[in-house]
PDB file of C-alpha atoms and ligand atoms in Angstrom:
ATOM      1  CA  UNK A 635      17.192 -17.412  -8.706  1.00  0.00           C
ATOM      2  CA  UNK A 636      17.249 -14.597 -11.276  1.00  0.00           C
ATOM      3  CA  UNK A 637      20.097 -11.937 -11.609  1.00  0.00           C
ATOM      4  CA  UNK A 638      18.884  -8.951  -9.597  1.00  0.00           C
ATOM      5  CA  UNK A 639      21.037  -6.716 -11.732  1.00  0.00           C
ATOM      6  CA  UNK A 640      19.266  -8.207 -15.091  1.00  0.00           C
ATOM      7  CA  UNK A 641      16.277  -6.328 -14.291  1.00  0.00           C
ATOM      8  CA  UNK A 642      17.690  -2.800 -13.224  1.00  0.00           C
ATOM      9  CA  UNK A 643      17.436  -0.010 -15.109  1.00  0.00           C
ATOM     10  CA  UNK A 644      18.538   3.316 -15.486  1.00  0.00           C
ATOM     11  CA  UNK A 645      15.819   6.179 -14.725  1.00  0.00           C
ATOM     12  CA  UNK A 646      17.018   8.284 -17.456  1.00  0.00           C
ATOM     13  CA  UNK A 647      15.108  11.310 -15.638  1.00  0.00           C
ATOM     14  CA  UNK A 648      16.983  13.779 -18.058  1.00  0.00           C
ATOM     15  CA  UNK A 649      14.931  12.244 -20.528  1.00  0.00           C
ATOM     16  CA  UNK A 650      11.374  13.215 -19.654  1.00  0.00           C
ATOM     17  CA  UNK A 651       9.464  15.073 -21.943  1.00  0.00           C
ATOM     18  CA  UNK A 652       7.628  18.514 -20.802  1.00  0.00           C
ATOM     19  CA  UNK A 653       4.603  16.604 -21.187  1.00  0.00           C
ATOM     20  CA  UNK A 654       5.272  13.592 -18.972  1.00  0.00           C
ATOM     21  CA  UNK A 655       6.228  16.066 -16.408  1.00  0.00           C
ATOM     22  CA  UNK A 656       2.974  17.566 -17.017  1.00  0.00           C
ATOM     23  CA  UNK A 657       0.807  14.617 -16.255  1.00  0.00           C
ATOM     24  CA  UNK A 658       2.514  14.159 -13.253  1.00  0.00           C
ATOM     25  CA  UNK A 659       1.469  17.602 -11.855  1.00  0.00           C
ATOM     26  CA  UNK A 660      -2.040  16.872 -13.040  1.00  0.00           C
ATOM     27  CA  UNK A 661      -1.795  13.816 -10.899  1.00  0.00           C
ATOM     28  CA  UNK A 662      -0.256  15.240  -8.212  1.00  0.00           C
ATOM     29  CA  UNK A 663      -1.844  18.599  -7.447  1.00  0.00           C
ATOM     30  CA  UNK A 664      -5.299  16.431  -7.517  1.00  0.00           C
ATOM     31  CA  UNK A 665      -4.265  14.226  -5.132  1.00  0.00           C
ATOM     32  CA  UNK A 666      -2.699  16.454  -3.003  1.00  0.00           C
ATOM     33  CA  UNK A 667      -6.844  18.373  -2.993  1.00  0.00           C
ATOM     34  CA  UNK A 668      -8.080  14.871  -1.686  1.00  0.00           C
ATOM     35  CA  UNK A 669      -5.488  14.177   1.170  1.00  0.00           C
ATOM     36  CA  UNK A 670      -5.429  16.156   3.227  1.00  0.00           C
ATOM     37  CA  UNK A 671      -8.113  14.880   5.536  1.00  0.00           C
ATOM     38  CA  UNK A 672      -8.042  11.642   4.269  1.00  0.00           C
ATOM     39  CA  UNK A 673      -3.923  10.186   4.372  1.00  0.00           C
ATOM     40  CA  UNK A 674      -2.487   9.102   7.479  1.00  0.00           C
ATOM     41  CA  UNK A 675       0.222  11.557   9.136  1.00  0.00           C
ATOM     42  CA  UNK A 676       2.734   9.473   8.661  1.00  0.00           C
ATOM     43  CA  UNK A 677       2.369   9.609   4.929  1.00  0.00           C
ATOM     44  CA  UNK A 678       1.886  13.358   4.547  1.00  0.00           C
ATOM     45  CA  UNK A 679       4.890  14.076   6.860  1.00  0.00           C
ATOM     46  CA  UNK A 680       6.961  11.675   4.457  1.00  0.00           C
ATOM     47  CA  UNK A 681       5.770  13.255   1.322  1.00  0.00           C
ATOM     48  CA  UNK A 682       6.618  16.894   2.837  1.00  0.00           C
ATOM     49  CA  UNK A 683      10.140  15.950   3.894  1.00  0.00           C
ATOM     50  CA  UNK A 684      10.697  14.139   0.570  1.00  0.00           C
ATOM     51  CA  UNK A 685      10.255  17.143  -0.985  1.00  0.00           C
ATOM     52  CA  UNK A 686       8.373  15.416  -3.736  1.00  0.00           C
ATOM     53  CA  UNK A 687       6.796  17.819  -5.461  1.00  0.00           C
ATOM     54  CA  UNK A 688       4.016  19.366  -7.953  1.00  0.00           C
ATOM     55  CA  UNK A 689       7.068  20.617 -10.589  1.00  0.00           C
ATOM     56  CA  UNK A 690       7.554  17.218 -11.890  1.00  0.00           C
ATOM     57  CA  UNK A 691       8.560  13.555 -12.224  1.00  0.00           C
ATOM     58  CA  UNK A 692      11.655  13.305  -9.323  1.00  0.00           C
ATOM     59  CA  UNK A 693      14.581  12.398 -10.067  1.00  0.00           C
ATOM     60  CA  UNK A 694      15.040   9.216  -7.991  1.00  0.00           C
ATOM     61  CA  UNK A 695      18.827   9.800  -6.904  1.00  0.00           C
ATOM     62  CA  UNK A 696      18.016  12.830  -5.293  1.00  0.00           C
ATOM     63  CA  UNK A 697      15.075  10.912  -3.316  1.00  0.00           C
ATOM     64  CA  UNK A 698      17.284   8.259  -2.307  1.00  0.00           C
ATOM     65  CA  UNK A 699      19.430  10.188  -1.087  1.00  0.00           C
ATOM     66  CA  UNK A 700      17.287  11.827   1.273  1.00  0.00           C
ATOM     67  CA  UNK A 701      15.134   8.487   2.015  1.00  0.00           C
ATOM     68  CA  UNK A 702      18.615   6.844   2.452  1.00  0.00           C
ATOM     69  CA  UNK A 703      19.147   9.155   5.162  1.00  0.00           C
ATOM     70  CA  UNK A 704      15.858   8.654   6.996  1.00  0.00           C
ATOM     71  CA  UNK A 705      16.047   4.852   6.651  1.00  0.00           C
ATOM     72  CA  UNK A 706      18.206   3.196   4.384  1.00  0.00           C
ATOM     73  CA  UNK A 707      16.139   2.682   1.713  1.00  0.00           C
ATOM     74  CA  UNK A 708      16.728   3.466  -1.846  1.00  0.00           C
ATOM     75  CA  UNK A 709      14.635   3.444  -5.083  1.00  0.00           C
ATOM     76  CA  UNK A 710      15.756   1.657  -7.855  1.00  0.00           C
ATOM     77  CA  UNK A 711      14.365   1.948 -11.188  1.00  0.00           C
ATOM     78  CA  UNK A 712      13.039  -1.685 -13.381  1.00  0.00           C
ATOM     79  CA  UNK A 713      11.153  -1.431 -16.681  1.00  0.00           C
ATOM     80  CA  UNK A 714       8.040  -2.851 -15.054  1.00  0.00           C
ATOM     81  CA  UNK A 715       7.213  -5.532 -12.655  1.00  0.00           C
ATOM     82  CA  UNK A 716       9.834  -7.589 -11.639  1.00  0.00           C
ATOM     83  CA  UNK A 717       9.999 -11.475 -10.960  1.00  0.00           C
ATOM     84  CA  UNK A 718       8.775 -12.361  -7.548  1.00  0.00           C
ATOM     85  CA  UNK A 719      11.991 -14.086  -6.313  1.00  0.00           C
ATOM     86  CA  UNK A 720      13.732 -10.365  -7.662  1.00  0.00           C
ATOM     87  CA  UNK A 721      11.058  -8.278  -5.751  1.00  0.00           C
ATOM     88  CA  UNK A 722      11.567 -10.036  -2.536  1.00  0.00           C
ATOM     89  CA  UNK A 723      15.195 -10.200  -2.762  1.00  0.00           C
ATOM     90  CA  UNK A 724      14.830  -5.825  -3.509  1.00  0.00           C
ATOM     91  CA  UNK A 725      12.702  -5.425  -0.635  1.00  0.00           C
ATOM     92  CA  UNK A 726      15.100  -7.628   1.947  1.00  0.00           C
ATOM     93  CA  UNK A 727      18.014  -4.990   0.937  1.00  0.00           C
ATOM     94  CA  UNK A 728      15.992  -2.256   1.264  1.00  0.00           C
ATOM     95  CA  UNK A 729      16.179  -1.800  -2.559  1.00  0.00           C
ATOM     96  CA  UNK A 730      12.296  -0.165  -3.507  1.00  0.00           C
ATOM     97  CA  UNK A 731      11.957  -1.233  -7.396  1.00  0.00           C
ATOM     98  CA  UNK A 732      10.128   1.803  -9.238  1.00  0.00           C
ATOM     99  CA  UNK A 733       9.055   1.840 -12.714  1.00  0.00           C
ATOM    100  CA  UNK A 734       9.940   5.126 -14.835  1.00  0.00           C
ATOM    101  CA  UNK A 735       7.457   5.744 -17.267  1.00  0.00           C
ATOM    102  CA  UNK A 736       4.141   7.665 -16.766  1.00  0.00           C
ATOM    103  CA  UNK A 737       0.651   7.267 -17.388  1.00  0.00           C
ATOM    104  CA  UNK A 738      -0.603   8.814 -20.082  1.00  0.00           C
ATOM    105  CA  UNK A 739      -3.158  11.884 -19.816  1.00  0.00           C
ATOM    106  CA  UNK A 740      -5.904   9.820 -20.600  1.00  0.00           C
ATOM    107  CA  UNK A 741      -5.264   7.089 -18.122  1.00  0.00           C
ATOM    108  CA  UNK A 742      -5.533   9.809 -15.275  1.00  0.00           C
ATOM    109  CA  UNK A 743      -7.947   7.714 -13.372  1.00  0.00           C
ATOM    110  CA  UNK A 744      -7.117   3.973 -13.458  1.00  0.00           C
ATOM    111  CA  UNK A 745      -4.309   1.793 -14.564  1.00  0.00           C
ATOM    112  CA  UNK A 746      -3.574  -2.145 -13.452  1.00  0.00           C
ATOM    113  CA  UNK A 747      -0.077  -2.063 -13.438  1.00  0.00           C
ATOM    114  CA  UNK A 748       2.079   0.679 -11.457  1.00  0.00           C
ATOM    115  CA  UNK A 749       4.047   3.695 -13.247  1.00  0.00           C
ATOM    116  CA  UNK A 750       6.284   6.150 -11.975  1.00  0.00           C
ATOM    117  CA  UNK A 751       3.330   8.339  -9.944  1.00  0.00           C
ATOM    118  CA  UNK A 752       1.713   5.334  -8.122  1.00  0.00           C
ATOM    119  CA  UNK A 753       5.707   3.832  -7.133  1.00  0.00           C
ATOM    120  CA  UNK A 754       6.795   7.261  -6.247  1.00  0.00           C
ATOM    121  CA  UNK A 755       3.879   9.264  -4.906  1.00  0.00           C
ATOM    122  CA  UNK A 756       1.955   6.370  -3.575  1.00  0.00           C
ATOM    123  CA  UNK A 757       4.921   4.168  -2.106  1.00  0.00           C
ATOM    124  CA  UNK A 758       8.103   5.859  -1.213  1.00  0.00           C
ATOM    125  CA  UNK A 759       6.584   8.323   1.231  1.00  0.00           C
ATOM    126  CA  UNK A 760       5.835   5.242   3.717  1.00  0.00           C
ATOM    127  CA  UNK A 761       9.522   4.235   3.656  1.00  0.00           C
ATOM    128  CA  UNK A 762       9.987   7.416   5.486  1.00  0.00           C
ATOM    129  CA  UNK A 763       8.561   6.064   8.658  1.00  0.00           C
ATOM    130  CA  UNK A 764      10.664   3.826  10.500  1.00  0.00           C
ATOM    131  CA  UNK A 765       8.729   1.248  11.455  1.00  0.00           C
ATOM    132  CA  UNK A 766       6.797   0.885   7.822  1.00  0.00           C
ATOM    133  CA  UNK A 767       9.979   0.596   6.663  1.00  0.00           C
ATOM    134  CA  UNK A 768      11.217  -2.271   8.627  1.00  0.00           C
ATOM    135  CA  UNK A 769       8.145  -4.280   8.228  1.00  0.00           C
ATOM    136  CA  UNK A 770       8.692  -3.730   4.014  1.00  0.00           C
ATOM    137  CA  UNK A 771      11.621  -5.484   4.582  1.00  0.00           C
ATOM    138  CA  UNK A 772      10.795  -8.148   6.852  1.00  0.00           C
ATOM    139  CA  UNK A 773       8.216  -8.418   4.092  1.00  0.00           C
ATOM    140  CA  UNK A 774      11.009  -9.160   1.218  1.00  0.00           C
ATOM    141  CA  UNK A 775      12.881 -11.482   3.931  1.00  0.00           C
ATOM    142  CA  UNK A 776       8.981 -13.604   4.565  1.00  0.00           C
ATOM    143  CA  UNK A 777       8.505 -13.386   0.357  1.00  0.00           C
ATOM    144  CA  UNK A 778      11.613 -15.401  -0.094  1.00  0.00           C
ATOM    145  CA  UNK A 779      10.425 -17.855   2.492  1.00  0.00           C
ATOM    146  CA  UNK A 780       6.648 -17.914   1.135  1.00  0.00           C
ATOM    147  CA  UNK A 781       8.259 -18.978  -2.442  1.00  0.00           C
ATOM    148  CA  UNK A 782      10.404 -21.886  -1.042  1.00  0.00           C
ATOM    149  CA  UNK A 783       7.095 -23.058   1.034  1.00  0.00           C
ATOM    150  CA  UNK A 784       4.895 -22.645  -1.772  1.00  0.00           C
ATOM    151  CA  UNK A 785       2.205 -20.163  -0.549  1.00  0.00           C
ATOM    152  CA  UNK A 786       3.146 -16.980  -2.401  1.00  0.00           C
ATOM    153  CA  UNK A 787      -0.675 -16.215  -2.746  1.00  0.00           C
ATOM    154  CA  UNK A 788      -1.248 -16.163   0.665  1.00  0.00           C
ATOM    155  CA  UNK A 789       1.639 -13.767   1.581  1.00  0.00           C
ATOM    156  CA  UNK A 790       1.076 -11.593  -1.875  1.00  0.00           C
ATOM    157  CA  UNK A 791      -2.909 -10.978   0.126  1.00  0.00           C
ATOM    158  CA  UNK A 792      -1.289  -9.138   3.318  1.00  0.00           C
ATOM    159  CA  UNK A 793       0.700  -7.218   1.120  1.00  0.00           C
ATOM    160  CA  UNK A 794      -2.511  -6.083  -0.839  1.00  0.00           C
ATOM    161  CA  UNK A 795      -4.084  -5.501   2.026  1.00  0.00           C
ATOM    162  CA  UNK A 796      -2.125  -3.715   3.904  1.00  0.00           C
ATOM    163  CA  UNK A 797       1.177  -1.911   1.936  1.00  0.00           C
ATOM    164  CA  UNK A 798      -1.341  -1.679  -0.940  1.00  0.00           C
ATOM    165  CA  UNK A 799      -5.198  -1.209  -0.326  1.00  0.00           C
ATOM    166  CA  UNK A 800      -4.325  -0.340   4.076  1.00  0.00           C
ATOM    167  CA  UNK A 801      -6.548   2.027   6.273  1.00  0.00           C
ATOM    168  CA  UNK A 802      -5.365   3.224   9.716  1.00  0.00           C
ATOM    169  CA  UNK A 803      -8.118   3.996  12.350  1.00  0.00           C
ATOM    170  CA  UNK A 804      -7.141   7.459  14.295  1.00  0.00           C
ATOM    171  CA  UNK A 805      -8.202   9.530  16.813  1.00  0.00           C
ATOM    172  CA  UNK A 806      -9.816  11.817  13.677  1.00  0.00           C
ATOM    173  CA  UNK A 807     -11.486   8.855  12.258  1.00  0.00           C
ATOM    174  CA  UNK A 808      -9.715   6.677   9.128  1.00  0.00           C
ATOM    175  CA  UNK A 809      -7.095   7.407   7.135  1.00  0.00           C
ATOM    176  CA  UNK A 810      -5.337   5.848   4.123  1.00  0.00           C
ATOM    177  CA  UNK A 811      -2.115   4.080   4.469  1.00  0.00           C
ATOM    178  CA  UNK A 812      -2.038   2.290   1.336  1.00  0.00           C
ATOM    179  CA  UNK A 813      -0.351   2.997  -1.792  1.00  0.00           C
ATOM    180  CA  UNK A 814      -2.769   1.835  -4.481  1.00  0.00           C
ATOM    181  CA  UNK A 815      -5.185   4.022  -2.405  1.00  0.00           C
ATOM    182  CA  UNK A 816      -3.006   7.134  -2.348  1.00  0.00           C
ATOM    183  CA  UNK A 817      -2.258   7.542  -5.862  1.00  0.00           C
ATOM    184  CA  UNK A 818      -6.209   6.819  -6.830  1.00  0.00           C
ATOM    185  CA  UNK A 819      -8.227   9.727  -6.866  1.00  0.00           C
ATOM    186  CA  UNK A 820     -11.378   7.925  -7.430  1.00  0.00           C
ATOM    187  CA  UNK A 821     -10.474   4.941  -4.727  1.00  0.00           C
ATOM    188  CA  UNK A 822      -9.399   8.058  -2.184  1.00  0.00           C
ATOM    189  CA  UNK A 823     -12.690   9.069  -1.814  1.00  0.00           C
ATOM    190  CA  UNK A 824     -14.529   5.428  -2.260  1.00  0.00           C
ATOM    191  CA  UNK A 825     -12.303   3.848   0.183  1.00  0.00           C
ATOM    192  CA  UNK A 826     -13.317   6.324   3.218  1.00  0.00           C
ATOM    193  CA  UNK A 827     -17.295   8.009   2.085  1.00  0.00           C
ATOM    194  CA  UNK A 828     -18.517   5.288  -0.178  1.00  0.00           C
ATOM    195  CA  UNK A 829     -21.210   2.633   1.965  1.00  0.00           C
ATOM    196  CA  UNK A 830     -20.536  -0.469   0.020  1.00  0.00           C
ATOM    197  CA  UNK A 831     -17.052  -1.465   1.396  1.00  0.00           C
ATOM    198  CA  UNK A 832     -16.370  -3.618   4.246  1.00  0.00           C
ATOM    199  CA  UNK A 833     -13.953  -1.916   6.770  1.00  0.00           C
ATOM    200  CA  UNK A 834     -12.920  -4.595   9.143  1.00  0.00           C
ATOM    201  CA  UNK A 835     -10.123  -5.102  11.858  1.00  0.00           C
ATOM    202  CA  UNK A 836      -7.050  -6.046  10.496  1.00  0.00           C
ATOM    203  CA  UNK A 837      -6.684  -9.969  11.339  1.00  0.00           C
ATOM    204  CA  UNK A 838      -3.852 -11.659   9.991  1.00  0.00           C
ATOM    205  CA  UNK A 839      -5.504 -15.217   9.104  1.00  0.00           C
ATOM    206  CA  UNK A 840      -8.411 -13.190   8.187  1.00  0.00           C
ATOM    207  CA  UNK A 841      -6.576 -11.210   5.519  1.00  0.00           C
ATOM    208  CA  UNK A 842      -4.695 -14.355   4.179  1.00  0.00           C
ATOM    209  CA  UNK A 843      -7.489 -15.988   3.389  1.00  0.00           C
ATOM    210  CA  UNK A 844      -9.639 -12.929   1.616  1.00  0.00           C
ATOM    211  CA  UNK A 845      -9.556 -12.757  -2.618  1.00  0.00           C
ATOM    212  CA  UNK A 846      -9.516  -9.515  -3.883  1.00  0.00           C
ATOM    213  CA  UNK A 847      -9.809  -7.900  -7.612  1.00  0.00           C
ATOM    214  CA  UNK A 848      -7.201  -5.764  -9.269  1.00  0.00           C
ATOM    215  CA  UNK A 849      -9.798  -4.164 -11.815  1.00  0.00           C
ATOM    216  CA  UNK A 850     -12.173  -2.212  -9.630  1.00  0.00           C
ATOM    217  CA  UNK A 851     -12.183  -0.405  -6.439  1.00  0.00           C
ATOM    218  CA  UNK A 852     -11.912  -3.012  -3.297  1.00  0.00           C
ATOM    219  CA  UNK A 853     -14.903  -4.579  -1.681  1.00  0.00           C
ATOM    220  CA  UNK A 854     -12.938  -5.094   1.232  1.00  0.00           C
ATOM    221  CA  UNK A 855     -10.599  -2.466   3.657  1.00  0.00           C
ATOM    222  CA  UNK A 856      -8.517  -3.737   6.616  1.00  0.00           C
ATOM    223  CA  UNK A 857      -8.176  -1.423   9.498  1.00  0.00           C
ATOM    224  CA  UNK A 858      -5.056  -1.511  11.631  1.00  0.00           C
ATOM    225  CA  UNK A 859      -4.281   1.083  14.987  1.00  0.00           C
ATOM    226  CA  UNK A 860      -0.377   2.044  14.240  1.00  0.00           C
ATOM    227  CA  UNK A 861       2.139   0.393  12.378  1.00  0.00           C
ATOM    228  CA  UNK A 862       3.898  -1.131  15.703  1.00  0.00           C
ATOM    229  CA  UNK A 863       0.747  -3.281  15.758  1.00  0.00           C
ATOM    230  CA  UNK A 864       0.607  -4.232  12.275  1.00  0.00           C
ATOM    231  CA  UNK A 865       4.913  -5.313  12.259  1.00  0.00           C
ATOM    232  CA  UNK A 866       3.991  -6.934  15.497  1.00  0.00           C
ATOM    233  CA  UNK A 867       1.162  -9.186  13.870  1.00  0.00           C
ATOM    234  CA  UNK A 868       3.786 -10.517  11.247  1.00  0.00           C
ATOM    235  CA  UNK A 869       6.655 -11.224  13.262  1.00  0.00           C
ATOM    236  CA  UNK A 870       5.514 -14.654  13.868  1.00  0.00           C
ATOM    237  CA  UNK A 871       6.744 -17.508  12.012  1.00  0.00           C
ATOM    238  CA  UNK A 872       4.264 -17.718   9.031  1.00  0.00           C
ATOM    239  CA  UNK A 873       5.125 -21.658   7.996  1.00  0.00           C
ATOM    240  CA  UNK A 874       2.649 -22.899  10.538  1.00  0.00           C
ATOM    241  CA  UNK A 875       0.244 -20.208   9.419  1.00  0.00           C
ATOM    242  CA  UNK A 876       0.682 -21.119   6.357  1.00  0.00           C
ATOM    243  CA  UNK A 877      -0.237 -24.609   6.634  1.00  0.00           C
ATOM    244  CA  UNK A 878      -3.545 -24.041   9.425  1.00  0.00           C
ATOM    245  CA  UNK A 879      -5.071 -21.660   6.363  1.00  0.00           C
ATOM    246  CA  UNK A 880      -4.152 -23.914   3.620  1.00  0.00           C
ATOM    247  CA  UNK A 881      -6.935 -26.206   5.112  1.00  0.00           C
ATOM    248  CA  UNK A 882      -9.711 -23.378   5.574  1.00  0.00           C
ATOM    249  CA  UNK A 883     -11.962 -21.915   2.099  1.00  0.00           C
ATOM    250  CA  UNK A 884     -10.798 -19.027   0.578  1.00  0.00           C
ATOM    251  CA  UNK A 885     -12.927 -15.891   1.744  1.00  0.00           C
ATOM    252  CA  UNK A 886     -14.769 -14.128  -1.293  1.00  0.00           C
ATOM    253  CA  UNK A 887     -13.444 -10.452  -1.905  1.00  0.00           C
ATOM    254  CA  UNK A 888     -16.978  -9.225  -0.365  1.00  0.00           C
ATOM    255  CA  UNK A 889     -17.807 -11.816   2.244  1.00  0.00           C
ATOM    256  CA  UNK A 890     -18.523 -11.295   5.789  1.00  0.00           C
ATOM    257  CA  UNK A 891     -18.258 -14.106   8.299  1.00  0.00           C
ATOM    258  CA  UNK A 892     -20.311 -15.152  11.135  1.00  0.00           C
ATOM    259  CA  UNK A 893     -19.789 -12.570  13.968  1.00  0.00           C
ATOM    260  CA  UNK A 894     -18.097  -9.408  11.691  1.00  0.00           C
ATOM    261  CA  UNK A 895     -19.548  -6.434  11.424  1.00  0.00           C
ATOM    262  CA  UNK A 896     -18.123  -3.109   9.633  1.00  0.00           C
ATOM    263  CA  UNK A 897     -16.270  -0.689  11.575  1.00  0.00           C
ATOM    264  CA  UNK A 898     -17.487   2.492   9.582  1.00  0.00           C
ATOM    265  CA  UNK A 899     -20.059   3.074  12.050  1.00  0.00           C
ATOM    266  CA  UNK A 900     -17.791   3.618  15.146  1.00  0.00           C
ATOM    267  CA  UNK A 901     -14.685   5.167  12.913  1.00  0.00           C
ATOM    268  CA  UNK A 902     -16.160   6.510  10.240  1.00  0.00           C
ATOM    269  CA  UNK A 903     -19.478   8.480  11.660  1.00  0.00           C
ATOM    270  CA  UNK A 904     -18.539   7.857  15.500  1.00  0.00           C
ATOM    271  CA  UNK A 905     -16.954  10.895  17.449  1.00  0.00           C
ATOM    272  CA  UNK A 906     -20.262  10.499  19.175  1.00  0.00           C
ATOM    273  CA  UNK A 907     -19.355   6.584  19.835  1.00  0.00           C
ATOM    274  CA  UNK A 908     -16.363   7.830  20.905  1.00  0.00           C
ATOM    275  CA  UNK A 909     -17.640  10.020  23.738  1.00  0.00           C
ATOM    276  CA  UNK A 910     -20.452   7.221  24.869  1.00  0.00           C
ATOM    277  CA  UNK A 911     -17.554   5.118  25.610  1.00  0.00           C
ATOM    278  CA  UNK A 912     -15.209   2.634  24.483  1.00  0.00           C
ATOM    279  CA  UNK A 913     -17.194  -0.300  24.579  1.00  0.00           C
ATOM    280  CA  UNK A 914     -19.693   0.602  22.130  1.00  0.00           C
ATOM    281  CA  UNK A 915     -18.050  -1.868  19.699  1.00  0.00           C
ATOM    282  CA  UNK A 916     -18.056  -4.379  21.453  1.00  0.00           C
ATOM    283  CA  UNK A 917     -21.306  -3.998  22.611  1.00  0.00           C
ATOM    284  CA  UNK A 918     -22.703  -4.834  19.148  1.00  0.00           C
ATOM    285  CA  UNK A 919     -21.363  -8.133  18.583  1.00  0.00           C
TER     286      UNK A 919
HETATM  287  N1  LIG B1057       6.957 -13.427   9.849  1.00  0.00           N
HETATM  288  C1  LIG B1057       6.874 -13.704   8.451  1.00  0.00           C
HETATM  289  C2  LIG B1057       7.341 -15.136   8.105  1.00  0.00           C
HETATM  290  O1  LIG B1057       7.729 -15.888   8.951  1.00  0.00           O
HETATM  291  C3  LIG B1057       7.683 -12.693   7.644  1.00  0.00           C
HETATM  292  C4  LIG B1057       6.942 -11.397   7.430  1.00  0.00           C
HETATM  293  C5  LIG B1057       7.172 -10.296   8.225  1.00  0.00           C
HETATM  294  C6  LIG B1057       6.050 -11.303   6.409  1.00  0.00           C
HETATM  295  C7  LIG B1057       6.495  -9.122   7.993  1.00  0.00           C
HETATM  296  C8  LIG B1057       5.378 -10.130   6.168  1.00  0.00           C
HETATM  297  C9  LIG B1057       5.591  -9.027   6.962  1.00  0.00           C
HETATM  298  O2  LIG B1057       7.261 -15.514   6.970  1.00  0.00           O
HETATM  299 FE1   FE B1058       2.272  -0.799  -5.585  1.00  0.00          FE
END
């Protein structure tokens, strides 16, 4: 096991230069144009009591302190990503590892690994909301056991599909829950208007079994009702999940199986679905 403490870091936010802060506002006052309309509640309500906001990079003490408050989490800073054993063990304390340093102005539009604005402005406003911020943890406490039983890359898939890449369906249609989503302009907009994606019901063997790239915009979107249903979907022990997948294929990031069919049509066009009644979906199959 690797020394948690090894890998922590101090933010430093005293440090920032004017134009670090700068990018961040670029960031953030574009993002906060594409929202509205398109994140879930929860998030926006997180981000407003946060208080994170437009001026500059946050200082992460003063956000713990008021996440702290909500639900016990706390940000703590590492230099980038962290072993997996060390992420797991953050997340089971309620410990949310953020890097510190910031894009740079012309990387406004896509970067592989996280910085400050995607940890920050895409992930700590979901730790707000109770029951995300239980199932992050429970998802730390299930990464621990995933290592010891070997299937890391099925577990790291839910997490990409839901805490990362997520959509919620609502009564106004879909909205973005996940944080590789919220702090991508481009993948904002894709992820909700664009045709070519797949939005299908969240399924938990489904989505541990599904590939997906890290260089492009997702092929792919899982759709889940409310977060209760999404904690309640994991609770089960995973070992015996585990082992049923481990002797199915792989899904391709862009597959569709037998019997699936997209769920733009009734969420994303669909108040008129809606008033038809609710068995239109079903209907289809
Ligand atoms: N129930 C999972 C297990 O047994 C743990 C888990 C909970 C994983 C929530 C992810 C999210 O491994
Ligand atoms: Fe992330």
């Amino acid at each position: 096991m690797s020394e948690i403490e090894d890998y922590l870091v101090e933010q430093n936010w005293a440090d920032y230069r004017e134009d670090e802060h700068a990018v961040w506002r670029l960031l953030f006052e574009r993002q906060q144009r594409l929202l509205a309309g398109r994140a879930c509640r929860e998030y926006l309500h997180g981000l407003r009591s946060l208080g994170v906001a437009a001026g500059g990079i946050p200082d992460f003490r003063r956000l713990s302190d008021i996440l702290g408050q909500a639900t016990g989490w706390r940000i703590v800073a590492v230099p980038g990503l962290v072993p997996d054993d060390v992420f797991f063990a953050l997340l089971a304390r309620r410990r949310f590892p953020s890097t510190c340093f910031i894009r740079h102005r012309d990387q406004l539009d896509y970067l592989q690994e996280p910085d400050v604005f995607h940890d920050i402005y895409g992930h700590v406003p979901m730790l707000m909301n109770p029951v995300f911020a239980d199932y992050m943890q429970a998802y730390g406490e299930g990464g621990v056991k995933a290592l010891r039983l070997g299937h890391l890359g099925h577990l790291a898939r839910l997490y990409w599909y839901t805490v990362e890449f997520g959509l919620l369906a609502t009564e106004e249609g879909l909205r973005i829950y996940g944080s590789g989503i919220l702090s991508s302009a481009g993948e904002s907009v894709y992820c909700l208007d664009d045709k070519r994606p797949h939005r299908l019901p969240f399924d938990l063997r489904r989505v541990m079994r599904t590939q997906y790239h890290i260089d492009r915009y997702q092929e792919t979107y899982f759709v889940i009702h409310n977060f209760a249903e999404l904690f309640a979907a994991t609770r089960p022990d995973f070992a015996p999940i585990y082992r049923e997948i481990a002797a199915l294929p792989d899904i391709a990031a862009d597959a569709m199986l037998p019997g699936e069919h997209d769920m733009e049509h009734e969420d994303a066009e669909p108040r008129i679905g809606k008033k038809e009644g609710p068995h239109l979906s079903a209907a289809r199959v």
